[in-house]
Amino acid sequence: MNEEDEEYFRSPEFRELLGRYEHAVARREPVYMEADELTDIAEYYMAMERGQDADRVIALAQALHPGSVDPQVFLARRQLFAGNTGEAWRISRAIPDQEDREVKFLNAEILIKEGRCREATVYLLHEWRGLDDERDLFLYDSAGVFMDYNMWEYALMWVGRLERLYPQFPKTRRMKAELLVCLGRYEEAMPMLESILDDDPYSKDVWNMLAESQGATEQYAEALNSAEFVLAIEKDNLRAMVTKATCLFHMNQQQEAHSIYQACLRRDPDDNNVLYLDAVCLAALERYGEALALVVRALSAFGTDLSQAVYLLVEKAYLQSKMHHADEALETVSLAEKARGEGVDGSEYCMLRGQIQLENGREDGALRSFGDALRASSAKRDTLMAIGMAYGDAEYYADAIQVMLTVMRHFPDSGEGMSPIPYLAYYYYRAHDLESSLQYLRQAAETDRQSTERLFGSIYPGVTPDEYYDYAFRDVYGHFPGDGK
């Protein structure tokens, strides 16, 4: 439910309307309301996942107002969401007032649902050109139709037209910012979101979008702060709770993150996203059995069609391997590869097989799988980095060091993405070669701050990545750099 709908459903006007209806139903008294009022109540029930109550309200609306547009549009959308586009067309074409805007938007929705986005665009543009009034609102609503079906690029096209022709339209900035977030263009979205909050500092949706954008760009402290703003407005806001937990996870506070994920699951036990995130969190805490149980629970929602559950299968294989069920893990990898379908980059699955084999002492098989991954990969540097990390995770530190040195020799750092330098510092540290570790740790925070913090944060808690070298130096030589005896 978006913030605008939520505000309306909480408004005194709607609460009075809903109260009148429910009071009459409870007393089995006759109800008379306008078609749009009854449709609003049905929309509310749908938002509350009370489908049968919604259907009863719409049946009443049809009985009281035969041929009225709003109940018919509601029924057509119900068919649309069930995938019955033919029935949705039948209902739409039977509506007497074909010039009603809601009917036009309904027709566009059906076209979009059928995968005919270009036709929907042409249709709406044709209707818009014939309008005499509220042309700006029609453009805004057209963008909203495409947003409802996750057609972000098409929606942004409509927003661009609205921005050019009606620069003073009040809702454009908010919609554009939301679309930029949906498209992953976070750096563009964040200044817009901050500007919107200057004017409306109590918008939970905007704070949530800002928090998620900051998290996506690895600004976890800032994202945590933004999520806390939402929770100050509404203490049980699930979206903000998930963001807060995810930030804490990335800030090496996995136990606190797990506690929040559990609170979210008490509110919504079937949220697959939270089940997955909590499983990842438990895995980081080395509670693999509990994590696997959550993944299996999440997978149960998909039945036999696992094409949208590949990420869960990959996590399941990882956990099975950690529990040393190697054969089961390899079977799960094959299932994930099959579910992903044809035309996928096979290197990812070769890598995963190699990691499982290595972790379970099957070194020869791992070497073959890593070789297959490297040959199949279109991003050799990233794949070689992943191979080095796999050796490190399995505590083959000498091999991990050799792979990372190979990355340094053949693929100089570009300044973007992961660097081998923090990993070399860490693997030398684990191999008890502290002087070599220091050599790389001195450069680590500058080359790849996030990896440095992830690798050394638990070794040097309470200090910043820039200070890790100083404390490591003290551990080796008994004093901080520059404090020579």
Coordinates of N, CA and C in Angstrom, one line a residue, residues 73-89 106 109-114 148-149:
V73 N -14.6 -1.5 -13.1 CA -13.2 -1.4 -13.2 C -12.5 -2.3 -12.2
F74 N -13.1 -2.2 -11.0 CA -12.5 -3.1 -9.9 C -12.6 -4.5 -10.2
L75 N -13.7 -5.0 -10.8 CA -13.8 -6.4 -11.2 C -12.9 -6.8 -12.3
A76 N -12.7 -5.9 -13.2 CA -11.8 -6.2 -14.3 C -10.4 -6.3 -13.8
R77 N -10.0 -5.4 -12.9 CA -8.6 -5.5 -12.3 C -8.5 -6.8 -11.5
R78 N -9.5 -7.2 -10.8 CA -9.4 -8.5 -10.1 C -9.1 -9.6 -11.1
Q79 N -9.7 -9.6 -12.3 CA -9.4 -10.6 -13.3 C -8.0 -10.5 -13.8
L80 N -7.6 -9.2 -14.0 CA -6.3 -8.9 -14.5 C -5.2 -9.5 -13.6
F81 N -5.3 -9.2 -12.3 CA -4.3 -9.7 -11.3 C -4.3 -11.2 -11.3
A82 N -5.4 -11.9 -11.6 CA -5.4 -13.3 -11.7 C -4.9 -13.9 -13.0
G83 N -4.5 -13.0 -13.9 CA -4.0 -13.4 -15.2 C -5.0 -13.6 -16.3
N84 N -6.3 -13.3 -16.0 CA -7.3 -13.5 -17.0 C -7.6 -12.3 -17.8
T85 N -6.7 -12.0 -18.7 CA -6.8 -10.8 -19.5 C -8.0 -10.8 -20.4
G86 N -8.4 -12.0 -20.9 CA -9.6 -12.1 -21.8 C -10.8 -11.6 -21.1
E87 N -11.0 -12.1 -19.8 CA -12.2 -11.7 -19.0 C -12.1 -10.2 -18.7
A88 N -10.9 -9.7 -18.4 CA -10.7 -8.3 -18.1 C -11.2 -7.5 -19.3
W89 N -10.8 -7.9 -20.5 CA -11.2 -7.2 -21.7 C -12.8 -7.2 -21.9
L106 N -7.7 1.4 -17.5 CA -7.9 0.0 -17.4 C -7.4 -0.7 -18.7
E109 N -3.8 -0.9 -18.8 CA -3.3 -1.9 -17.9 C -3.3 -3.3 -18.6
I110 N -4.4 -3.6 -19.2 CA -4.6 -4.9 -19.8 C -3.5 -5.1 -20.9
L111 N -3.3 -4.0 -21.7 CA -2.3 -4.1 -22.7 C -0.9 -4.4 -22.1
I112 N -0.6 -3.7 -21.0 CA 0.7 -3.9 -20.4 C 0.8 -5.3 -19.8
K113 N -0.3 -5.8 -19.2 CA -0.3 -7.2 -18.7 C -0.1 -8.2 -19.8
E114 N -0.5 -7.9 -21.0 CA -0.3 -8.8 -22.1 C 1.0 -8.6 -22.8
D148 N 2.9 0.8 -11.7 CA 2.1 -0.3 -11.1 C 2.6 -1.7 -11.6
Y149 N 3.1 -1.7 -12.8 CA 3.5 -3.0 -13.4 C 5.0 -3.1 -13.6

